[in-house]
Every structure is written in structure tokens, then in C-alpha cells.
Short mmCIF file of C-alpha atoms in Angstrom, two decimals:
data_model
loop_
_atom_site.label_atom_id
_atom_site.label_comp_id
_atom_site.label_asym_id
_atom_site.label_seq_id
_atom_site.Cartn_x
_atom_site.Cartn_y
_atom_site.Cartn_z
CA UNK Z 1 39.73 -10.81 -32.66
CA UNK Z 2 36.26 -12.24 -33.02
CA UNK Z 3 33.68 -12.58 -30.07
CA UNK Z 4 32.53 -15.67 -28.94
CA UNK Z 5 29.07 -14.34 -28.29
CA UNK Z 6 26.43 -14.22 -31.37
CA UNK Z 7 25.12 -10.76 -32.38
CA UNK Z 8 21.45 -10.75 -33.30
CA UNK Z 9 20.07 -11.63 -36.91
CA UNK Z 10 20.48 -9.05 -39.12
CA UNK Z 11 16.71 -7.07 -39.51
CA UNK Z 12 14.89 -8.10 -42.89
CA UNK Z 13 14.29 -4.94 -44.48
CA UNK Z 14 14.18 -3.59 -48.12
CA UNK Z 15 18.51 -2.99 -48.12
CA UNK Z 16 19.31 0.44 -48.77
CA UNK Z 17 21.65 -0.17 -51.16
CA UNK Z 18 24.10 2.56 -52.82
CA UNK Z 19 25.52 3.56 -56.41
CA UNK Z 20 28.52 0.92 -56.91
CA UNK Z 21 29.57 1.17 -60.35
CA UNK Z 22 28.52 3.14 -63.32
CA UNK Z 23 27.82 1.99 -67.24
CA UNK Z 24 29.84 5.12 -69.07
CA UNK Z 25 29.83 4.73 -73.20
CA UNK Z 26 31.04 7.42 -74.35
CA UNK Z 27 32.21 9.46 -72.00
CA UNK Z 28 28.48 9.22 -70.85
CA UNK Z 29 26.81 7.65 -67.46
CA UNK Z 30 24.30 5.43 -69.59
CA UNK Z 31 23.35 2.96 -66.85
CA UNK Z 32 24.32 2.39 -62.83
CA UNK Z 33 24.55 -0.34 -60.65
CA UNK Z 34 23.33 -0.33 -57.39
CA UNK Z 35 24.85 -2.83 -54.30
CA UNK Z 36 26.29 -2.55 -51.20
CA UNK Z 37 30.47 -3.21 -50.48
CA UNK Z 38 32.25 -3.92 -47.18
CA UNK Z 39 35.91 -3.78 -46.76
CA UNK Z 40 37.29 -5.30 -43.63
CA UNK Z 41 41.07 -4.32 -42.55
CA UNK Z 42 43.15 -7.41 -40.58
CA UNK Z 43 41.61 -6.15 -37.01
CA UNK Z 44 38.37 -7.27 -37.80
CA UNK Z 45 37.14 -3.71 -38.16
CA UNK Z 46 35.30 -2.14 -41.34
CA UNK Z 47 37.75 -0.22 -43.31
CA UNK Z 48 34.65 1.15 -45.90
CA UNK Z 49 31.03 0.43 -46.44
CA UNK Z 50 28.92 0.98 -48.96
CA UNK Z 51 25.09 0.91 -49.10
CA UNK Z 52 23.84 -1.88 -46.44
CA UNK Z 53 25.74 -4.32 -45.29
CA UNK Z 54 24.16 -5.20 -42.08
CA UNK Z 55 20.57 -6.09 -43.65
CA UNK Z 56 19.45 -9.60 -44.31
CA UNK Z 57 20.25 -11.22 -47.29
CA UNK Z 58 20.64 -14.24 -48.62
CA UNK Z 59 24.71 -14.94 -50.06
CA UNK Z 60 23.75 -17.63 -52.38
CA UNK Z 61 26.68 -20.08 -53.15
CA UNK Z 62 29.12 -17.90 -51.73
CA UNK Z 63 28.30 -19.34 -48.44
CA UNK Z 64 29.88 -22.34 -49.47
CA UNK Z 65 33.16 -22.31 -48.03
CA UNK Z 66 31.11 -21.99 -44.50
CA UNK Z 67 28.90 -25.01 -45.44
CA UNK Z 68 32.13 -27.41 -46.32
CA UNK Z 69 33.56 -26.29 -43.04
CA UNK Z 70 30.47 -27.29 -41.26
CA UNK Z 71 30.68 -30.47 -43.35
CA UNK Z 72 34.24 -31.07 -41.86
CA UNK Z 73 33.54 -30.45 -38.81
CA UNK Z 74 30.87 -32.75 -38.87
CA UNK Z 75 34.03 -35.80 -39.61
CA UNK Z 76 33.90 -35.58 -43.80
CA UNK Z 77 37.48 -36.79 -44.40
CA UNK Z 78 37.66 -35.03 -47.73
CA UNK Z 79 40.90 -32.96 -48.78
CA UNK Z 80 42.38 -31.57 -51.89
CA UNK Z 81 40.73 -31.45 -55.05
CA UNK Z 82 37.46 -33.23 -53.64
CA UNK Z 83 36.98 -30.78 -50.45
CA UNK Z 84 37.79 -27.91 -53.27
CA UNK Z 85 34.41 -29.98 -55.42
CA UNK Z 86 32.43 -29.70 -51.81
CA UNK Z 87 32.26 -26.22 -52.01
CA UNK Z 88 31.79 -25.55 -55.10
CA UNK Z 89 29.75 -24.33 -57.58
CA UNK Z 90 31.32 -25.94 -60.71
CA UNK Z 91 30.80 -25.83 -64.82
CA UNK Z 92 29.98 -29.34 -65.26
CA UNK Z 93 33.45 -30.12 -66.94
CA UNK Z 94 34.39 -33.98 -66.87
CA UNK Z 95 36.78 -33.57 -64.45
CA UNK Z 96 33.80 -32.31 -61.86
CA UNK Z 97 31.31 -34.88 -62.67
CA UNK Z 98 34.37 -37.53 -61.52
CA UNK Z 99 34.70 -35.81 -58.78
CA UNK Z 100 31.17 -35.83 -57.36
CA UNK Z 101 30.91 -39.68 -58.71
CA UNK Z 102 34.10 -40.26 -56.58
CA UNK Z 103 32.11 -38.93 -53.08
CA UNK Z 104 29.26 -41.09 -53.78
CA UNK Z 105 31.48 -43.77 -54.05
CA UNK Z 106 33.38 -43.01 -50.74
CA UNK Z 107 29.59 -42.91 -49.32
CA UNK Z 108 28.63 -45.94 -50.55
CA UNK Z 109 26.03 -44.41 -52.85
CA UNK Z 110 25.20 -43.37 -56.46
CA UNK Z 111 23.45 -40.99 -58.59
CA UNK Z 112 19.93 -41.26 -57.43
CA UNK Z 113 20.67 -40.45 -54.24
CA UNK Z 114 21.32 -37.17 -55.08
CA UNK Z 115 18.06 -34.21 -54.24
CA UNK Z 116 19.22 -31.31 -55.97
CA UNK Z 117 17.07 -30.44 -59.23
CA UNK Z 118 18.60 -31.81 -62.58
CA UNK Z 119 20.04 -29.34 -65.00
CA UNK Z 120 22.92 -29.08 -67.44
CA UNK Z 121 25.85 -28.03 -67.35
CA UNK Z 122 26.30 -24.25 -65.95
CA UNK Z 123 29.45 -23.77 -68.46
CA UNK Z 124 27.68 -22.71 -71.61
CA UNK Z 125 30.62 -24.41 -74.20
CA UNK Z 126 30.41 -27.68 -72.21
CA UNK Z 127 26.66 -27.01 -72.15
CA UNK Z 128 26.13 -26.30 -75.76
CA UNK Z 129 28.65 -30.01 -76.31
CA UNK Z 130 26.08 -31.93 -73.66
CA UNK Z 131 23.14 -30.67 -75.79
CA UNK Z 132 24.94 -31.63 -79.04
CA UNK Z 133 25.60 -35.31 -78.15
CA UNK Z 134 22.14 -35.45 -77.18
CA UNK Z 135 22.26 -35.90 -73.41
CA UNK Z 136 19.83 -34.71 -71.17
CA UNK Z 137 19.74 -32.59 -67.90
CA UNK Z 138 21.03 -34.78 -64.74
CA UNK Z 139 21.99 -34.35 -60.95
CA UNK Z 140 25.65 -34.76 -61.70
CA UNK Z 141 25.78 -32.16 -64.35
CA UNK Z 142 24.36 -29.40 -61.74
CA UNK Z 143 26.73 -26.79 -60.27
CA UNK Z 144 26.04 -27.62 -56.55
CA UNK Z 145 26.51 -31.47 -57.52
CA UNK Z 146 29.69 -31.60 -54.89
CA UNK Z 147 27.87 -29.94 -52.76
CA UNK Z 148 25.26 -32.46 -52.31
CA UNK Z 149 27.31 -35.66 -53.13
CA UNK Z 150 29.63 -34.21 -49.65
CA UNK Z 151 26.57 -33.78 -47.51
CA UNK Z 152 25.40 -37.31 -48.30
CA UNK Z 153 28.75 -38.53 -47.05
CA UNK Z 154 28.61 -36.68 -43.94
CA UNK Z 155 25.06 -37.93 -43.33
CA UNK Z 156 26.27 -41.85 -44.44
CA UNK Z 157 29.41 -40.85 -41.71
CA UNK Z 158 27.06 -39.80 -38.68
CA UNK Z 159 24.66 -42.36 -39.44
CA UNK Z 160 21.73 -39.66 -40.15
CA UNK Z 161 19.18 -40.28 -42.60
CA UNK Z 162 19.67 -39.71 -46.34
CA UNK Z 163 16.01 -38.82 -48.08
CA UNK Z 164 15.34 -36.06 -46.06
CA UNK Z 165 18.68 -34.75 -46.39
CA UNK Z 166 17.67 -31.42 -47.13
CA UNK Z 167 15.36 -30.83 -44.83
CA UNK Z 168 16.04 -27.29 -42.45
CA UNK Z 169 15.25 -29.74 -39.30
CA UNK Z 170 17.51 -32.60 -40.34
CA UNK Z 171 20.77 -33.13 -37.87
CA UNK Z 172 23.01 -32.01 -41.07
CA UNK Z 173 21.32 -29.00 -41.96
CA UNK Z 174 21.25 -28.15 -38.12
CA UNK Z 175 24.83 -28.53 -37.84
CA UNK Z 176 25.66 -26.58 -41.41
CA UNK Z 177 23.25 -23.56 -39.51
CA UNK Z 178 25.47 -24.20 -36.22
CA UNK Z 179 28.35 -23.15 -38.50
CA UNK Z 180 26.85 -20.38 -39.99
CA UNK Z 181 26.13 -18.79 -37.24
CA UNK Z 182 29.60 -19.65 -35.57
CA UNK Z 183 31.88 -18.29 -38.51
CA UNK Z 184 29.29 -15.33 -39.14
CA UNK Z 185 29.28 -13.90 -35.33
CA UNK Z 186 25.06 -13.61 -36.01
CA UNK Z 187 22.17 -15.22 -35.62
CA UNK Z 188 20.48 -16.61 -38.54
CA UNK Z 189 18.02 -14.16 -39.84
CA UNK Z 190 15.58 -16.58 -42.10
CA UNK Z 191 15.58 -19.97 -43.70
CA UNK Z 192 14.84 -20.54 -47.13
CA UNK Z 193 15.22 -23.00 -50.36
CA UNK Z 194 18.09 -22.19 -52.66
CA UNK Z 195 17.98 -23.08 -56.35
CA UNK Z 196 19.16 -26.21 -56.18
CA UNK Z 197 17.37 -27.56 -53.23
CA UNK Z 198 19.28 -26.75 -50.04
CA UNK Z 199 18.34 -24.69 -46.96
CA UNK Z 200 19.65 -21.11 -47.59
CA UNK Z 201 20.52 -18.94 -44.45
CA UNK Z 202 19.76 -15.18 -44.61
CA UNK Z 203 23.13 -12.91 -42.54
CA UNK Z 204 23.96 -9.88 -43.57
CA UNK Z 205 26.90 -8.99 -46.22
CA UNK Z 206 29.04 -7.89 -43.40
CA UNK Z 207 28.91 -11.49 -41.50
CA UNK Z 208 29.83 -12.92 -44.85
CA UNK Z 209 33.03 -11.06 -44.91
CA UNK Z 210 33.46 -11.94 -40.92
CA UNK Z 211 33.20 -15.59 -42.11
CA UNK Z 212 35.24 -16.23 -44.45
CA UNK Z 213 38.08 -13.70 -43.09
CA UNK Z 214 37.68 -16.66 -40.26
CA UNK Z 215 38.23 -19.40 -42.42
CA UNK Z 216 41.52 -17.75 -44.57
CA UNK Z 217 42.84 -16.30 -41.09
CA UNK Z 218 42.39 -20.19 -39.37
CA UNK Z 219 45.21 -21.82 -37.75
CA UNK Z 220 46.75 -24.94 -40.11
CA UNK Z 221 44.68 -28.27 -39.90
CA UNK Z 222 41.48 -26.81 -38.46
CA UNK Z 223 38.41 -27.67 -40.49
CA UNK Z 224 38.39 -23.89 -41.50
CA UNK Z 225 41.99 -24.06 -42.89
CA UNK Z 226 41.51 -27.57 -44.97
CA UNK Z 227 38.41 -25.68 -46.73
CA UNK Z 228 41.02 -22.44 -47.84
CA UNK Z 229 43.35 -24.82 -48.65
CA UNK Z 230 41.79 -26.85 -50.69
CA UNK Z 231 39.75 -23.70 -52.57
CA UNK Z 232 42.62 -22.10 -53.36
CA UNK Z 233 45.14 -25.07 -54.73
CA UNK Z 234 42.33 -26.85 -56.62
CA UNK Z 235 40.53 -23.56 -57.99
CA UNK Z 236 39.27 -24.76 -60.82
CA UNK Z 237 37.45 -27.63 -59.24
CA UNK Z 238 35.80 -25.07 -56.75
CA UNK Z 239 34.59 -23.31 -60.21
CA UNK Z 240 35.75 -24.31 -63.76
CA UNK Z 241 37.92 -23.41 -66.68
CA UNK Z 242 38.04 -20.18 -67.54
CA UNK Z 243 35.90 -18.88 -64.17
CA UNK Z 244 36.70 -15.23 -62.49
CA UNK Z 245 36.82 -16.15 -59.63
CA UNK Z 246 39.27 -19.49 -60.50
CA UNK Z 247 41.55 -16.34 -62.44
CA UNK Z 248 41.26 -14.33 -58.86
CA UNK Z 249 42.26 -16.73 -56.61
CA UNK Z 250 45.69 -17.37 -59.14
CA UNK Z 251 46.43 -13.98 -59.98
CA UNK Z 252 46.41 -13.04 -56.02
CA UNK Z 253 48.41 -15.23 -54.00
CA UNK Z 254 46.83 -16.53 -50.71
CA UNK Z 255 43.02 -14.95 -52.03
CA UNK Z 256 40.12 -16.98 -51.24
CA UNK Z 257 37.08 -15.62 -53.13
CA UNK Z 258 33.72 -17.21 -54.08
CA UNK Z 259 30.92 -16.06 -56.23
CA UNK Z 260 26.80 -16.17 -55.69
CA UNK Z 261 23.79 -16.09 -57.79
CA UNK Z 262 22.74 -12.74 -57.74
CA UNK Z 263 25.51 -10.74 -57.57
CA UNK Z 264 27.31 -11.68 -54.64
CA UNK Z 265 30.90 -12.36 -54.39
CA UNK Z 266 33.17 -12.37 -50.70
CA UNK Z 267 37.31 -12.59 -51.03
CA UNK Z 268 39.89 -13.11 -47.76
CA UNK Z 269 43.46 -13.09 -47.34
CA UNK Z 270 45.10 -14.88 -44.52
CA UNK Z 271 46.03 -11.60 -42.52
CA UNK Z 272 42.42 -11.18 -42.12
CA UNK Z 273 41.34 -8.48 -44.83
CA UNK Z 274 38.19 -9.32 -46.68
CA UNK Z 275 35.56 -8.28 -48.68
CA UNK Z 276 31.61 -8.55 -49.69
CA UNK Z 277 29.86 -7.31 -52.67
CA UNK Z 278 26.23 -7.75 -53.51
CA UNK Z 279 25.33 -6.43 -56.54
CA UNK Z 280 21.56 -5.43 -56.50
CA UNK Z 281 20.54 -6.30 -59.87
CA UNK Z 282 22.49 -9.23 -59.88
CA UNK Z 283 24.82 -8.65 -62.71
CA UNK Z 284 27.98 -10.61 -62.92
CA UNK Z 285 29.17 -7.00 -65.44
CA UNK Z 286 28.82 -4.97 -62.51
CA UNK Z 287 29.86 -8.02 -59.95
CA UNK Z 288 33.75 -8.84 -61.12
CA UNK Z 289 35.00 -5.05 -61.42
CA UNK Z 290 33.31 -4.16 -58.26
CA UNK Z 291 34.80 -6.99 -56.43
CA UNK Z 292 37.97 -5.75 -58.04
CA UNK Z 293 37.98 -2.73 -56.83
CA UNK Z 294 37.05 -3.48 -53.02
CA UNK Z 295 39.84 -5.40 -53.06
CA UNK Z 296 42.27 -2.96 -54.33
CA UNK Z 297 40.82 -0.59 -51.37
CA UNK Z 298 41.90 -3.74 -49.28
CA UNK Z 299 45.39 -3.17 -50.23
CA UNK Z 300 45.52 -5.94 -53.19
CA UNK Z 301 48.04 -4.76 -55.86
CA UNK Z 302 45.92 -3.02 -58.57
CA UNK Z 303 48.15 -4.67 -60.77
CA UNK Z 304 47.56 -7.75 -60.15
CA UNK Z 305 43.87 -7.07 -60.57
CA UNK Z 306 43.55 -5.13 -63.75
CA UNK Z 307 42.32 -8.14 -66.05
CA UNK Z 308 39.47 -8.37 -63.54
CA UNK Z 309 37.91 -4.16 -64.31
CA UNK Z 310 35.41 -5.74 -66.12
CA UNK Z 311 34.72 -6.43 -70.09
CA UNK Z 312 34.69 -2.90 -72.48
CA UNK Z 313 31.15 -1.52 -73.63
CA UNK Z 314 31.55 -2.11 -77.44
CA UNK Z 315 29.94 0.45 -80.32
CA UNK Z 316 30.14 -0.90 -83.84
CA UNK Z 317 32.28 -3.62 -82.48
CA UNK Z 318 34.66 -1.40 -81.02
CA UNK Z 319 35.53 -0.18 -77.45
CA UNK Z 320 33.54 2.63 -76.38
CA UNK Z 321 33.10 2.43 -73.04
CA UNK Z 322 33.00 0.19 -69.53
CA UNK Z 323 32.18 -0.56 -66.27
CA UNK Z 324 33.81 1.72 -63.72
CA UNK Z 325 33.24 1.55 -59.69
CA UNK Z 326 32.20 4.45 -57.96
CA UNK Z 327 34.86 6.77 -56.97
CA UNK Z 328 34.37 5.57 -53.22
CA UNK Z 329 35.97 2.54 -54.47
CA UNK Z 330 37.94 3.26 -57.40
CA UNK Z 331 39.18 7.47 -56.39
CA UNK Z 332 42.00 7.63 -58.69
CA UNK Z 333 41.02 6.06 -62.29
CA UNK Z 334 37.53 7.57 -62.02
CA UNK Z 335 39.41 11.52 -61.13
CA UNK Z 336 40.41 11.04 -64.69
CA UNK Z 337 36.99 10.66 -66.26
CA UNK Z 338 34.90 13.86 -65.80
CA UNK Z 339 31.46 11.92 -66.51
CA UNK Z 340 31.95 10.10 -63.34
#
């Protein structure tokens, strides 16, 4: 299905994104969101596209999945609900804070070995309860905590050095950009910093989707299929409570989907299908029913999506209006609204 050869890196270039959903109140286009969509069928081959998806961009966290896989790879003996806490981007409930304290203590280490910045919690109730019982900002409490505590381990495992950790040149991060541009089919366009301190690789939206369509689609026990696995059984520890994308993954049986700063978001199925939104703007409003919709056009149930077409537009505290994807994506709800 997938070529063993590696395309070139995607060409960094101003995307040339595309309307993807539009703000109606009222029975009136009062705002639109620009992004770009792809839709792959089970061949491999893209079904619809939207805007750009072969410029370079950077996916954020939803690049994670391809990161614990490298991480696997690499010998981390992690399953379950702790693999699920390697690639995640979590809320900073208890239960994830145990989790990441329980991979230092596989490693060996604590804490302070930790290099990603120190912030609270991303979940704003269990935020709002850290600031009330006065605690402070912390390397555990940050979303990509897992994350971190995981690559330590795999360092500690292969005997590679642990303060430089983070480091683009260091054997880990070489190996994570190995995978990358294994799963992806591309070469790895540009390097960068994410927010909380890790190399971030720039492929377009398009060798997202290829990548994680290759981890759903992997054959049982491979490094690719222990990641899906483990996602989609523990899916609150690869997000939180009350997450979208922890709601997706339930309400469609066998989904993988995982979110980004920014407004990106990539879902698989096992048969291969998959999809990649990046929302220009960034907004998660524009982000969840977009996503939605893509993978309706995938051949998801509608049904079994319609929680996720996005929170109403409210007037005087009533609904007046809401998020609707373009008719490209959505072509029979948005026949029956003539402002679309």
C-alpha cells in the first residue's frame, strides 16, 4: 500500500488554505474559518482535499502517536494505560500525574529530570482547584508530562544521555525523526521547538494522515499497533475527562484521533481511512465540527458523530446559530440552509 521510498519534504510556503466552515447566526455568514482537510479512502489514495495539504506545517501534538511509536521501537516496554500517557497530551487530572510519576520510577528517575517548561494544569476545572489549594506551576502538571517522562525511559533503556534529551542531534530525537519520516512516507521539511520543549518536525497535513492510517492499519504486536491500542482503550489517559477527542475515539469504535495546538486534529480506522484537519486560525470551534465532518465524508456514521457538530452560537442566551462545514464537506445539512 505504502512505498518504501521517502518522497521529498513538503515545500515551506505560505499554505493556501481554503473556506472550511462558516460562523452563521442568524441565518447569516457572520464569520469563516479557513484550513485545509484531507480525506484518505482504505487504498491509500485521497478521497477529498481541501485547501493545502501537501505544504509544510508543523502538526503539533498530534504527532504524538508517531513519536510513542518511535519510542517503542526504540525498546520502551510500556503498554496500556501508560503507553496511552506517552502520547498524550493530558489535563493534569490525578490519575495522569501518577502516571508520569510511575515512568520515572520505571526509569529510575524523578521529577527534576524532567525539561519540559512548568505550567499548570491544561484542564481549566482541575486548573482553577490547583490554583485554589495554592500550588504552583510544575513539570508533572504539564500536558506533554508523559511525553517526556517516556523519552527519559527510552534514553535510561539505550544508555543515551539524559540532560540533553531534547536536543534535535541527540540519538533519541534522531530516532523519533527516523520515525517520522518512516510512518509519514516524506522527508522532514524543518526542525523546530514545540511549546513544551521538544523538537517539532514540519510534514505536510497529508503525511499526517499517511501516518497514522499506518499505525491504526498495523499488523497486531508491532510497535505501531501497541500505540492504537493503547490510545484507544485508555482514552482518557491519552487526553482527560471530558476531552473531544477522548468522546471521539468512544463514540466510534476502532477511531484513533488526536488533537494539536493550533487547530490540528488527524483520525484513522483500521481499514485504512483517515483524516487531517488544520484549522488556520487555530480554533478548537471551528476544529471539532470540521473534523466531524471529514470523517463523515470518510464513511463514519453521521450518527454516531452528531454530538461532535460543534457548540450553538447563543443570542440572549439562546441558540441562534453555529458552526457549519463547508458544503464540500458537509453537502446535505448545509443544502438546507440558503445562507451557506
Amino acid at each position: 500500500m505504502y512505498s518504501s521510498s521517502l518522497a521529498e519534504a513538503p515545500l515551506v510556503r505560505e499554505p493556501l488554505h481554503a473556506p472550511v466552515a462558516h460562523l452563521v447566526r442568524g441565518g447569516v455568514v457572520e464569520g469563516i474559518h479557513y484550513g485545509s482537510v484531507v480525506v484518505l479512502g482504505t487504498d491509500a489514495e485521497v478521497q477529498l482535499q481541501i485547501g493545502d495539504i501537501e505544504a509544510a506545517f508543523y502538526p503539533r501534538s498530534a504527532l504524538k502517536p508517531v513519536q510513542a511509536v518511535a519510542m517503542v521501537r526504540a525498546g520502551l516496554p510500556l503498554d496500556g494505560a501508560l503507553l496511552s500517557l506517552t502520547a498524550a497530551s493530558h489535563s493534569g487530572e490525578e490519575h495522569h500525574l501518577a502516571g508520569t510519576r510511575r515512568i520515572l520510577d520505571l526509569a529510575g528517575l524523578t521529577e527534576d529530570h524532567l525539561r519540559n517548561v512548568p505550567d499548570l494544569p491544561f484542564d481549566p476545572v482541575v486548573r482553577d482547584a490547583w490554583v485554589r489549594e495554592g500550588r504552583v506551576p510544575s513539570r508533572l502538571a504539564q500536558n506533554c508530562s508523559g511525553k517526556h517522562a517516556a523519552m527519559l525511559y527510552t534514553c535510561v533503556l539505550n544508555g543515551w544521555s539524559l540532560d540533553d534529551y531534547l536536543d534535535p542531534a541527540h540519538p533519541l530525537q534522531q530516532a523519533i525523526a527516523e520515525i517520522v519520516e518512516d510512518l509519514t512516507g516524506q522527508r522532514i521539511a524543518r526542525v523546530t521547538v514545540d511549546g513544551c520543549g521538544a523538537p517539532l518536525f514540519s510534514i505536510s497535513l497529508h503525511g499526517l494522515a499517511r501516518a497514522v492510517a499506518r499505525i491504526t492499519g498495523a499488523a497486531p504486536g508491532t510497535p505501531e499497533a501497541r500505540v492504537a491500542d493503547a490510545m484507544r482503550e485508555y482514552a482518557e489517559m491519552a487526553s482527560g475527562s471530558g476531552r473531544d477527542v477522548a468522546a471521539l475515539m468512544r463514540a466510534v469504535p476502532g477511531l484513533l484521533t488526536k488533537d494539536g495546538f493550533e487547530g490540528v486534529q488527524v483520525a484513522a480506522l483500521p481499514d485504512g481511512r483517515a483524516v487531517a484537519v488544520k484549522i488556520a486560525d487555530g480554533a478548537n470551534r471551528a476544529r471539532v465540527p470540521v473534523a466531524a465532518a471529514a470523517l463523515a465524508r470518510a464513511g463514519v456514521d453521521p450518527a454516531a458523530l452528531a454530538e461532535f457538530a460543534g457548540e450553538p452560537l447563543l443570542g440572549g442566551g439562546e441558540p441562534v446559530g453555529s458552526i457549519r462545514p463547508v458544503r464540500a464537506l458537509d453537502p446535505i445539512s448545509q443544502l438546507t440552509h440558503t445562507a451557506v
